[in-house]
Amino acid sequence: VQLQAYGGGLVQAGGSLRLSCAASGRTFSTYNVGWFRQAPGREREFVAGISWGGGITYYSDSVKGRFTISRGDAKNTGYLQMNGLKPEDTAVYYCAAGGRLDSGSYYPIYWGQGTLVTVSS
């Protein structure tokens, strides 16, 4: 599976962005999907995950209530809707697929290239 994240950009604090993760292959619908981010000088952290059926979602405490993860299996695409963006959300965002997702922890198999999100104050 190859993943490509896009949709990042520069936005003012309080604004919104929607990230997309386009996947190759016919088995995308059977994979858990998630998003991670890495801010300058910090470790990569889990942001959100959605189960292969779409029925279970997890969010980190820092984005809960502001971000929404979803998936469009017919288009082999995952999404991350980000509202109420804050300067501390500035990071490179990575999508991931496959692997184990549970209780807010995600151990993916496949990684996409990141897309930069910059939130100005």
PDB file of N, CA and C in Angstrom, residues 10-112:
ATOM      1  N   LEU A  10      -0.904  26.863   5.214  1.00  0.00           N
ATOM      2  CA  LEU A  10      -0.807  27.907   6.232  1.00  0.00           C
ATOM      3  C   LEU A  10      -2.207  28.412   6.562  1.00  0.00           C
ATOM      4  N   VAL A  11      -2.524  28.463   7.831  1.00  0.00           N
ATOM      5  CA  VAL A  11      -3.851  28.910   8.253  1.00  0.00           C
ATOM      6  C   VAL A  11      -3.704  29.710   9.539  1.00  0.00           C
ATOM      7  N   GLN A  12      -4.607  30.651   9.734  1.00  0.00           N
ATOM      8  CA  GLN A  12      -4.580  31.429  10.966  1.00  0.00           C
ATOM      9  C   GLN A  12      -5.209  30.641  12.108  1.00  0.00           C
ATOM     10  N   ALA A  13      -4.812  30.986  13.303  1.00  0.00           N
ATOM     11  CA  ALA A  13      -5.386  30.345  14.479  1.00  0.00           C
ATOM     12  C   ALA A  13      -6.909  30.474  14.456  1.00  0.00           C
ATOM     13  N   GLY A  14      -7.579  29.383  14.791  1.00  0.00           N
ATOM     14  CA  GLY A  14      -9.026  29.344  14.744  1.00  0.00           C
ATOM     15  C   GLY A  14      -9.580  28.843  13.433  1.00  0.00           C
ATOM     16  N   GLY A  15      -8.729  28.724  12.437  1.00  0.00           N
ATOM     17  CA  GLY A  15      -9.162  28.276  11.121  1.00  0.00           C
ATOM     18  C   GLY A  15      -9.264  26.767  11.001  1.00  0.00           C
ATOM     19  N   SER A  16      -9.553  26.326   9.793  1.00  0.00           N
ATOM     20  CA  SER A  16      -9.767  24.895   9.533  1.00  0.00           C
ATOM     21  C   SER A  16      -8.983  24.446   8.308  1.00  0.00           C
ATOM     22  N   LEU A  17      -8.635  23.178   8.327  1.00  0.00           N
ATOM     23  CA  LEU A  17      -8.043  22.507   7.174  1.00  0.00           C
ATOM     24  C   LEU A  17      -8.567  21.085   7.138  1.00  0.00           C
ATOM     25  N   ARG A  18      -8.614  20.515   5.958  1.00  0.00           N
ATOM     26  CA  ARG A  18      -8.924  19.100   5.836  1.00  0.00           C
ATOM     27  C   ARG A  18      -7.782  18.407   5.118  1.00  0.00           C
ATOM     28  N   LEU A  19      -7.194  17.457   5.804  1.00  0.00           N
ATOM     29  CA  LEU A  19      -6.140  16.645   5.221  1.00  0.00           C
ATOM     30  C   LEU A  19      -6.748  15.407   4.587  1.00  0.00           C
ATOM     31  N   SER A  20      -6.143  14.983   3.492  1.00  0.00           N
ATOM     32  CA  SER A  20      -6.570  13.756   2.826  1.00  0.00           C
ATOM     33  C   SER A  20      -5.389  12.802   2.726  1.00  0.00           C
ATOM     34  N   CYS A  21      -5.711  11.526   2.689  1.00  0.00           N
ATOM     35  CA  CYS A  21      -4.694  10.487   2.569  1.00  0.00           C
ATOM     36  C   CYS A  21      -5.160   9.529   1.483  1.00  0.00           C
ATOM     37  N   ALA A  22      -4.550   9.630   0.316  1.00  0.00           N
ATOM     38  CA  ALA A  22      -4.918   8.792  -0.807  1.00  0.00           C
ATOM     39  C   ALA A  22      -4.085   7.521  -0.781  1.00  0.00           C
ATOM     40  N   ALA A  23      -4.757   6.391  -0.927  1.00  0.00           N
ATOM     41  CA  ALA A  23      -4.076   5.099  -0.852  1.00  0.00           C
ATOM     42  C   ALA A  23      -4.198   4.345  -2.160  1.00  0.00           C
ATOM     43  N   SER A  24      -3.143   3.634  -2.479  1.00  0.00           N
ATOM     44  CA  SER A  24      -3.192   2.743  -3.631  1.00  0.00           C
ATOM     45  C   SER A  24      -3.654   1.372  -3.154  1.00  0.00           C
ATOM     46  N   GLY A  25      -3.996   0.496  -4.055  1.00  0.00           N
ATOM     47  CA  GLY A  25      -4.343  -0.858  -3.679  1.00  0.00           C
ATOM     48  C   GLY A  25      -5.822  -1.037  -3.442  1.00  0.00           C
ATOM     49  N   ARG A  26      -6.252  -2.293  -3.468  1.00  0.00           N
ATOM     50  CA  ARG A  26      -7.674  -2.615  -3.374  1.00  0.00           C
ATOM     51  C   ARG A  26      -8.103  -3.019  -1.977  1.00  0.00           C
ATOM     52  N   THR A  27      -7.162  -3.051  -1.051  1.00  0.00           N
ATOM     53  CA  THR A  27      -7.493  -3.555   0.281  1.00  0.00           C
ATOM     54  C   THR A  27      -7.574  -2.455   1.327  1.00  0.00           C
ATOM     55  N   PHE A  28      -7.632  -1.216   0.894  1.00  0.00           N
ATOM     56  CA  PHE A  28      -7.654  -0.091   1.830  1.00  0.00           C
ATOM     57  C   PHE A  28      -8.787  -0.234   2.831  1.00  0.00           C
ATOM     58  N   SER A  29      -9.935  -0.706   2.385  1.00  0.00           N
ATOM     59  CA  SER A  29     -11.092  -0.791   3.260  1.00  0.00           C
ATOM     60  C   SER A  29     -10.888  -1.763   4.423  1.00  0.00           C
ATOM     61  N   THR A  30      -9.916  -2.629   4.312  1.00  0.00           N
ATOM     62  CA  THR A  30      -9.671  -3.614   5.368  1.00  0.00           C
ATOM     63  C   THR A  30      -8.624  -3.136   6.370  1.00  0.00           C
ATOM     64  N   TYR A  31      -8.099  -1.944   6.182  1.00  0.00           N
ATOM     65  CA  TYR A  31      -7.040  -1.435   7.047  1.00  0.00           C
ATOM     66  C   TYR A  31      -7.542  -0.408   8.053  1.00  0.00           C
ATOM     67  N   ASN A  32      -7.006  -0.466   9.239  1.00  0.00           N
ATOM     68  CA  ASN A  32      -7.124   0.681  10.133  1.00  0.00           C
ATOM     69  C   ASN A  32      -6.338   1.837   9.514  1.00  0.00           C
ATOM     70  N   VAL A  33      -6.764   3.051   9.800  1.00  0.00           N
ATOM     71  CA  VAL A  33      -6.101   4.232   9.241  1.00  0.00           C
ATOM     72  C   VAL A  33      -5.891   5.243  10.360  1.00  0.00           C
ATOM     73  N   GLY A  34      -4.788   5.944  10.296  1.00  0.00           N
ATOM     74  CA  GLY A  34      -4.532   6.918  11.349  1.00  0.00           C
ATOM     75  C   GLY A  34      -3.685   8.083  10.881  1.00  0.00           C
ATOM     76  N   TRP A  35      -3.590   9.060  11.759  1.00  0.00           N
ATOM     77  CA  TRP A  35      -2.780  10.247  11.511  1.00  0.00           C
ATOM     78  C   TRP A  35      -1.843  10.469  12.694  1.00  0.00           C
ATOM     79  N   PHE A  36      -0.637  10.849  12.361  1.00  0.00           N
ATOM     80  CA  PHE A  36       0.367  11.235  13.338  1.00  0.00           C
ATOM     81  C   PHE A  36       0.885  12.618  12.959  1.00  0.00           C
ATOM     82  N   ARG A  37       1.570  13.249  13.876  1.00  0.00           N
ATOM     83  CA  ARG A  37       2.199  14.519  13.546  1.00  0.00           C
ATOM     84  C   ARG A  37       3.529  14.638  14.263  1.00  0.00           C
ATOM     85  N   GLN A  38       4.391  15.447  13.686  1.00  0.00           N
ATOM     86  CA  GLN A  38       5.692  15.698  14.295  1.00  0.00           C
ATOM     87  C   GLN A  38       6.011  17.174  14.176  1.00  0.00           C
ATOM     88  N   ALA A  39       6.091  17.811  15.322  1.00  0.00           N
ATOM     89  CA  ALA A  39       6.441  19.222  15.373  1.00  0.00           C
ATOM     90  C   ALA A  39       7.959  19.361  15.445  1.00  0.00           C
ATOM     91  N   PRO A  40       8.493  20.494  15.051  1.00  0.00           N
ATOM     92  CA  PRO A  40       9.950  20.697  15.086  1.00  0.00           C
ATOM     93  C   PRO A  40      10.514  20.435  16.480  1.00  0.00           C
ATOM     94  N   GLY A  41      11.535  19.589  16.537  1.00  0.00           N
ATOM     95  CA  GLY A  41      12.196  19.306  17.797  1.00  0.00           C
ATOM     96  C   GLY A  41      11.449  18.370  18.714  1.00  0.00           C
ATOM     97  N   ARG A  42      10.362  17.788  18.227  1.00  0.00           N
ATOM     98  CA  ARG A  42       9.564  16.900  19.067  1.00  0.00           C
ATOM     99  C   ARG A  42       9.421  15.531  18.404  1.00  0.00           C
ATOM    100  N   GLU A  43       9.044  14.559  19.194  1.00  0.00           N
ATOM    101  CA  GLU A  43       8.831  13.219  18.665  1.00  0.00           C
ATOM    102  C   GLU A  43       7.493  13.145  17.930  1.00  0.00           C
ATOM    103  N   ARG A  44       7.410  12.187  17.031  1.00  0.00           N
ATOM    104  CA  ARG A  44       6.149  11.961  16.341  1.00  0.00           C
ATOM    105  C   ARG A  44       5.111  11.486  17.341  1.00  0.00           C
ATOM    106  N   GLU A  45       3.893  12.008  17.228  1.00  0.00           N
ATOM    107  CA  GLU A  45       2.843  11.628  18.149  1.00  0.00           C
ATOM    108  C   GLU A  45       1.569  11.230  17.408  1.00  0.00           C
ATOM    109  N   PHE A  46       0.834  10.346  18.040  1.00  0.00           N
ATOM    110  CA  PHE A  46      -0.446   9.893  17.508  1.00  0.00           C
ATOM    111  C   PHE A  46      -1.465  11.021  17.612  1.00  0.00           C
ATOM    112  N   VAL A  47      -2.257  11.199  16.558  1.00  0.00           N
ATOM    113  CA  VAL A  47      -3.297  12.230  16.548  1.00  0.00           C
ATOM    114  C   VAL A  47      -4.685  11.616  16.552  1.00  0.00           C
ATOM    115  N   ALA A  48      -4.938  10.707  15.607  1.00  0.00           N
ATOM    116  CA  ALA A  48      -6.273  10.124  15.493  1.00  0.00           C
ATOM    117  C   ALA A  48      -6.191   8.817  14.723  1.00  0.00           C
ATOM    118  N   GLY A  49      -7.153   7.925  14.989  1.00  0.00           N
ATOM    119  CA  GLY A  49      -7.209   6.664  14.284  1.00  0.00           C
ATOM    120  C   GLY A  49      -8.642   6.235  14.075  1.00  0.00           C
ATOM    121  N   ILE A  50      -8.867   5.479  13.012  1.00  0.00           N
ATOM    122  CA  ILE A  50     -10.206   4.977  12.705  1.00  0.00           C
ATOM    123  C   ILE A  50     -10.072   3.522  12.291  1.00  0.00           C
ATOM    124  N   SER A  51     -10.999   2.704  12.780  1.00  0.00           N
ATOM    125  CA  SER A  51     -10.943   1.281  12.501  1.00  0.00           C
ATOM    126  C   SER A  51     -11.299   0.982  11.055  1.00  0.00           C
ATOM    127  N   TRP A  52     -10.999  -0.234  10.623  1.00  0.00           N
ATOM    128  CA  TRP A  52     -11.236  -0.616   9.235  1.00  0.00           C
ATOM    129  C   TRP A  52     -12.715  -0.566   8.878  1.00  0.00           C
ATOM    130  N   GLY A  53     -13.601  -0.727   9.815  1.00  0.00           N
ATOM    131  CA  GLY A  53     -15.027  -0.619   9.520  1.00  0.00           C
ATOM    132  C   GLY A  53     -15.547   0.793   9.687  1.00  0.00           C
ATOM    133  N   GLY A  54     -14.728   1.656  10.239  1.00  0.00           N
ATOM    134  CA  GLY A  54     -15.131   3.037  10.477  1.00  0.00           C
ATOM    135  C   GLY A  54     -15.941   3.243  11.734  1.00  0.00           C
ATOM    136  N   GLY A  55     -16.176   2.160  12.470  1.00  0.00           N
ATOM    137  CA  GLY A  55     -17.057   2.284  13.618  1.00  0.00           C
ATOM    138  C   GLY A  55     -16.381   2.733  14.900  1.00  0.00           C
ATOM    139  N   ILE A  56     -15.068   2.696  14.922  1.00  0.00           N
ATOM    140  CA  ILE A  56     -14.335   3.055  16.133  1.00  0.00           C
ATOM    141  C   ILE A  56     -13.308   4.115  15.783  1.00  0.00           C
ATOM    142  N   THR A  57     -13.290   5.165  16.574  1.00  0.00           N
ATOM    143  CA  THR A  57     -12.306   6.229  16.378  1.00  0.00           C
ATOM    144  C   THR A  57     -11.626   6.553  17.704  1.00  0.00           C
ATOM    145  N   TYR A  58     -10.413   6.993  17.612  1.00  0.00           N
ATOM    146  CA  TYR A  58      -9.639   7.422  18.768  1.00  0.00           C
ATOM    147  C   TYR A  58      -8.989   8.763  18.441  1.00  0.00           C
ATOM    148  N   TYR A  59      -8.839   9.571  19.478  1.00  0.00           N
ATOM    149  CA  TYR A  59      -8.184  10.864  19.330  1.00  0.00           C
ATOM    150  C   TYR A  59      -7.252  11.103  20.507  1.00  0.00           C
ATOM    151  N   SER A  60      -6.190  11.815  20.235  1.00  0.00           N
ATOM    152  CA  SER A  60      -5.355  12.245  21.348  1.00  0.00           C
ATOM    153  C   SER A  60      -6.097  13.337  22.111  1.00  0.00           C
ATOM    154  N   ASP A  61      -5.776  13.479  23.356  1.00  0.00           N
ATOM    155  CA  ASP A  61      -6.464  14.475  24.178  1.00  0.00           C
ATOM    156  C   ASP A  61      -6.274  15.888  23.618  1.00  0.00           C
ATOM    157  N   SER A  62      -5.160  16.128  22.991  1.00  0.00           N
ATOM    158  CA  SER A  62      -4.857  17.479  22.510  1.00  0.00           C
ATOM    159  C   SER A  62      -5.721  17.903  21.328  1.00  0.00           C
ATOM    160  N   VAL A  63      -6.346  16.952  20.636  1.00  0.00           N
ATOM    161  CA  VAL A  63      -7.159  17.320  19.471  1.00  0.00           C
ATOM    162  C   VAL A  63      -8.616  16.926  19.624  1.00  0.00           C
ATOM    163  N   LYS A  64      -8.940  16.214  20.674  1.00  0.00           N
ATOM    164  CA  LYS A  64     -10.304  15.731  20.861  1.00  0.00           C
ATOM    165  C   LYS A  64     -11.276  16.906  20.897  1.00  0.00           C
ATOM    166  N   GLY A  65     -12.349  16.778  20.140  1.00  0.00           N
ATOM    167  CA  GLY A  65     -13.339  17.837  20.074  1.00  0.00           C
ATOM    168  C   GLY A  65     -13.076  18.858  18.983  1.00  0.00           C
ATOM    169  N   ARG A  66     -11.880  18.832  18.418  1.00  0.00           N
ATOM    170  CA  ARG A  66     -11.540  19.780  17.351  1.00  0.00           C
ATOM    171  C   ARG A  66     -11.284  19.088  16.014  1.00  0.00           C
ATOM    172  N   PHE A  67     -10.711  17.897  16.077  1.00  0.00           N
ATOM    173  CA  PHE A  67     -10.387  17.149  14.865  1.00  0.00           C
ATOM    174  C   PHE A  67     -11.365  15.992  14.698  1.00  0.00           C
ATOM    175  N   THR A  68     -11.631  15.645  13.434  1.00  0.00           N
ATOM    176  CA  THR A  68     -12.494  14.507  13.133  1.00  0.00           C
ATOM    177  C   THR A  68     -11.847  13.656  12.053  1.00  0.00           C
ATOM    178  N   ILE A  69     -11.674  12.386  12.354  1.00  0.00           N
ATOM    179  CA  ILE A  69     -11.119  11.466  11.373  1.00  0.00           C
ATOM    180  C   ILE A  69     -12.263  10.712  10.705  1.00  0.00           C
ATOM    181  N   SER A  70     -12.117  10.480   9.415  1.00  0.00           N
ATOM    182  CA  SER A  70     -13.126   9.724   8.684  1.00  0.00           C
ATOM    183  C   SER A  70     -12.439   9.004   7.527  1.00  0.00           C
ATOM    184  N   ARG A  71     -13.233   8.217   6.823  1.00  0.00           N
ATOM    185  CA  ARG A  71     -12.675   7.485   5.699  1.00  0.00           C
ATOM    186  C   ARG A  71     -13.705   7.360   4.600  1.00  0.00           C
ATOM    187  N   GLY A  72     -13.228   7.358   3.377  1.00  0.00           N
ATOM    188  CA  GLY A  72     -14.082   7.149   2.221  1.00  0.00           C
ATOM    189  C   GLY A  72     -13.517   5.975   1.445  1.00  0.00           C
ATOM    190  N   ASP A  73     -13.927   4.790   1.819  1.00  0.00           N
ATOM    191  CA  ASP A  73     -13.327   3.588   1.235  1.00  0.00           C
ATOM    192  C   ASP A  73     -13.565   3.475  -0.260  1.00  0.00           C
ATOM    193  N   ALA A  74     -14.670   4.005  -0.719  1.00  0.00           N
ATOM    194  CA  ALA A  74     -14.937   3.948  -2.158  1.00  0.00           C
ATOM    195  C   ALA A  74     -13.897   4.733  -2.946  1.00  0.00           C
ATOM    196  N   LYS A  75     -13.293   5.702  -2.303  1.00  0.00           N
ATOM    197  CA  LYS A  75     -12.265   6.510  -2.942  1.00  0.00           C
ATOM    198  C   LYS A  75     -10.870   6.166  -2.437  1.00  0.00           C
ATOM    199  N   ASN A  76     -10.772   5.122  -1.617  1.00  0.00           N
ATOM    200  CA  ASN A  76      -9.468   4.743  -1.047  1.00  0.00           C
ATOM    201  C   ASN A  76      -8.789   5.938  -0.386  1.00  0.00           C
ATOM    202  N   THR A  77      -9.560   6.685   0.370  1.00  0.00           N
ATOM    203  CA  THR A  77      -9.034   7.915   0.959  1.00  0.00           C
ATOM    204  C   THR A  77      -9.445   8.041   2.413  1.00  0.00           C
ATOM    205  N   GLY A  78      -8.516   8.504   3.223  1.00  0.00           N
ATOM    206  CA  GLY A  78      -8.810   8.854   4.600  1.00  0.00           C
ATOM    207  C   GLY A  78      -8.739  10.362   4.760  1.00  0.00           C
ATOM    208  N   TYR A  79      -9.425  10.852   5.791  1.00  0.00           N
ATOM    209  CA  TYR A  79      -9.500  12.299   5.973  1.00  0.00           C
ATOM    210  C   TYR A  79      -9.251  12.669   7.432  1.00  0.00           C
ATOM    211  N   LEU A  80      -8.762  13.882   7.600  1.00  0.00           N
ATOM    212  CA  LEU A  80      -8.659  14.461   8.936  1.00  0.00           C
ATOM    213  C   LEU A  80      -9.146  15.900   8.837  1.00  0.00           C
ATOM    214  N   GLN A  81     -10.336  16.134   9.370  1.00  0.00           N
ATOM    215  CA  GLN A  81     -10.883  17.478   9.410  1.00  0.00           C
ATOM    216  C   GLN A  81     -10.385  18.154  10.677  1.00  0.00           C
ATOM    217  N   MET A  82      -9.723  19.293  10.509  1.00  0.00           N
ATOM    218  CA  MET A  82      -9.132  19.987  11.647  1.00  0.00           C
ATOM    219  C   MET A  82      -9.781  21.354  11.787  1.00  0.00           C
ATOM    220  N   ASN A  83     -10.484  21.541  12.880  1.00  0.00           N
ATOM    221  CA  ASN A  83     -11.139  22.808  13.172  1.00  0.00           C
ATOM    222  C   ASN A  83     -10.516  23.435  14.419  1.00  0.00           C
ATOM    223  N   GLY A  84     -10.726  24.711  14.579  1.00  0.00           N
ATOM    224  CA  GLY A  84     -10.208  25.378  15.758  1.00  0.00           C
ATOM    225  C   GLY A  84      -8.708  25.242  15.904  1.00  0.00           C
ATOM    226  N   LEU A  85      -8.001  25.373  14.806  1.00  0.00           N
ATOM    227  CA  LEU A  85      -6.553  25.144  14.836  1.00  0.00           C
ATOM    228  C   LEU A  85      -5.838  26.143  15.730  1.00  0.00           C
ATOM    229  N   LYS A  86      -4.806  25.642  16.376  1.00  0.00           N
ATOM    230  CA  LYS A  86      -3.988  26.429  17.294  1.00  0.00           C
ATOM    231  C   LYS A  86      -2.543  26.425  16.805  1.00  0.00           C
ATOM    232  N   PRO A  87      -1.761  27.415  17.180  1.00  0.00           N
ATOM    233  CA  PRO A  87      -0.348  27.420  16.783  1.00  0.00           C
ATOM    234  C   PRO A  87       0.374  26.131  17.183  1.00  0.00           C
ATOM    235  N   GLU A  88      -0.006  25.550  18.303  1.00  0.00           N
ATOM    236  CA  GLU A  88       0.653  24.316  18.745  1.00  0.00           C
ATOM    237  C   GLU A  88       0.281  23.106  17.895  1.00  0.00           C
ATOM    238  N   ASP A  89      -0.650  23.269  16.962  1.00  0.00           N
ATOM    239  CA  ASP A  89      -0.951  22.194  16.014  1.00  0.00           C
ATOM    240  C   ASP A  89       0.014  22.192  14.839  1.00  0.00           C
ATOM    241  N   THR A  90       0.868  23.184  14.761  1.00  0.00           N
ATOM    242  CA  THR A  90       1.848  23.260  13.682  1.00  0.00           C
ATOM    243  C   THR A  90       2.765  22.044  13.708  1.00  0.00           C
ATOM    244  N   ALA A  91       2.812  21.337  12.590  1.00  0.00           N
ATOM    245  CA  ALA A  91       3.596  20.101  12.514  1.00  0.00           C
ATOM    246  C   ALA A  91       3.506  19.547  11.096  1.00  0.00           C
ATOM    247  N   VAL A  92       4.335  18.559  10.839  1.00  0.00           N
ATOM    248  CA  VAL A  92       4.169  17.734   9.643  1.00  0.00           C
ATOM    249  C   VAL A  92       3.229  16.595  10.020  1.00  0.00           C
ATOM    250  N   TYR A  93       2.182  16.435   9.251  1.00  0.00           N
ATOM    251  CA  TYR A  93       1.179  15.409   9.520  1.00  0.00           C
ATOM    252  C   TYR A  93       1.377  14.234   8.569  1.00  0.00           C
ATOM    253  N   TYR A  94       1.364  13.039   9.153  1.00  0.00           N
ATOM    254  CA  TYR A  94       1.564  11.813   8.395  1.00  0.00           C
ATOM    255  C   TYR A  94       0.329  10.929   8.500  1.00  0.00           C
ATOM    256  N   CYS A  95      -0.061  10.343   7.385  1.00  0.00           N
ATOM    257  CA  CYS A  95      -1.101   9.330   7.467  1.00  0.00           C
ATOM    258  C   CYS A  95      -0.447   7.958   7.478  1.00  0.00           C
ATOM    259  N   ALA A  96      -1.174   7.002   8.011  1.00  0.00           N
ATOM    260  CA  ALA A  96      -0.667   5.652   8.157  1.00  0.00           C
ATOM    261  C   ALA A  96      -1.819   4.676   8.018  1.00  0.00           C
ATOM    262  N   ALA A  97      -1.492   3.434   7.698  1.00  0.00           N
ATOM    263  CA  ALA A  97      -2.535   2.424   7.504  1.00  0.00           C
ATOM    264  C   ALA A  97      -2.033   1.052   7.917  1.00  0.00           C
ATOM    265  N   GLY A  98      -3.005   0.165   8.133  1.00  0.00           N
ATOM    266  CA  GLY A  98      -2.667  -1.185   8.541  1.00  0.00           C
ATOM    267  C   GLY A  98      -2.280  -1.254   9.999  1.00  0.00           C
ATOM    268  N   GLY A  99      -1.886  -2.447  10.436  1.00  0.00           N
ATOM    269  CA  GLY A  99      -1.394  -2.580  11.795  1.00  0.00           C
ATOM    270  C   GLY A  99      -2.498  -2.574  12.833  1.00  0.00           C
ATOM    271  N   ARG A 100      -2.082  -2.368  14.083  1.00  0.00           N
ATOM    272  CA  ARG A 100      -2.988  -2.497  15.224  1.00  0.00           C
ATOM    273  C   ARG A 100      -3.387  -1.143  15.769  1.00  0.00           C
ATOM    274  N   LEU A 101      -4.682  -1.008  16.001  1.00  0.00           N
ATOM    275  CA  LEU A 101      -5.247   0.204  16.577  1.00  0.00           C
ATOM    276  C   LEU A 101      -6.085  -0.192  17.778  1.00  0.00           C
ATOM    277  N   ASP A 102      -5.754   0.304  18.941  1.00  0.00           N
ATOM    278  CA  ASP A 102      -6.582   0.036  20.114  1.00  0.00           C
ATOM    279  C   ASP A 102      -6.310   1.045  21.215  1.00  0.00           C
ATOM    280  N   SER A 103      -7.357   1.373  21.926  1.00  0.00           N
ATOM    281  CA  SER A 103      -7.290   2.222  23.113  1.00  0.00           C
ATOM    282  C   SER A 103      -6.409   3.440  22.935  1.00  0.00           C
ATOM    283  N   GLY A 104      -6.482   4.021  21.747  1.00  0.00           N
ATOM    284  CA  GLY A 104      -5.731   5.233  21.518  1.00  0.00           C
ATOM    285  C   GLY A 104      -4.289   5.028  21.123  1.00  0.00           C
ATOM    286  N   SER A 105      -3.854   3.810  20.998  1.00  0.00           N
ATOM    287  CA  SER A 105      -2.510   3.510  20.517  1.00  0.00           C
ATOM    288  C   SER A 105      -2.612   2.901  19.124  1.00  0.00           C
ATOM    289  N   TYR A 106      -1.666   3.293  18.285  1.00  0.00           N
ATOM    290  CA  TYR A 106      -1.727   2.803  16.918  1.00  0.00           C
ATOM    291  C   TYR A 106      -0.330   2.435  16.461  1.00  0.00           C
ATOM    292  N   TYR A 107      -0.217   1.233  15.896  1.00  0.00           N
ATOM    293  CA  TYR A 107       1.051   0.711  15.423  1.00  0.00           C
ATOM    294  C   TYR A 107       0.877   0.323  13.965  1.00  0.00           C
ATOM    295  N   PRO A 108       1.018   1.311  13.074  1.00  0.00           N
ATOM    296  CA  PRO A 108       0.729   1.052  11.656  1.00  0.00           C
ATOM    297  C   PRO A 108       1.848   0.301  10.953  1.00  0.00           C
ATOM    298  N   ILE A 109       1.496  -0.179   9.780  1.00  0.00           N
ATOM    299  CA  ILE A 109       2.465  -0.865   8.935  1.00  0.00           C
ATOM    300  C   ILE A 109       2.957   0.056   7.828  1.00  0.00           C
ATOM    301  N   TYR A 110       2.015   0.786   7.249  1.00  0.00           N
ATOM    302  CA  TYR A 110       2.335   1.617   6.097  1.00  0.00           C
ATOM    303  C   TYR A 110       2.287   3.097   6.489  1.00  0.00           C
ATOM    304  N   TRP A 111       3.243   3.839   5.924  1.00  0.00           N
ATOM    305  CA  TRP A 111       3.337   5.275   6.201  1.00  0.00           C
ATOM    306  C   TRP A 111       3.340   6.056   4.903  1.00  0.00           C
ATOM    307  N   GLY A 112       2.701   7.203   4.946  1.00  0.00           N
ATOM    308  CA  GLY A 112       2.767   8.113   3.817  1.00  0.00           C
ATOM    309  C   GLY A 112       3.750   9.235   4.079  1.00  0.00           C
TER     310      GLY A 112
END
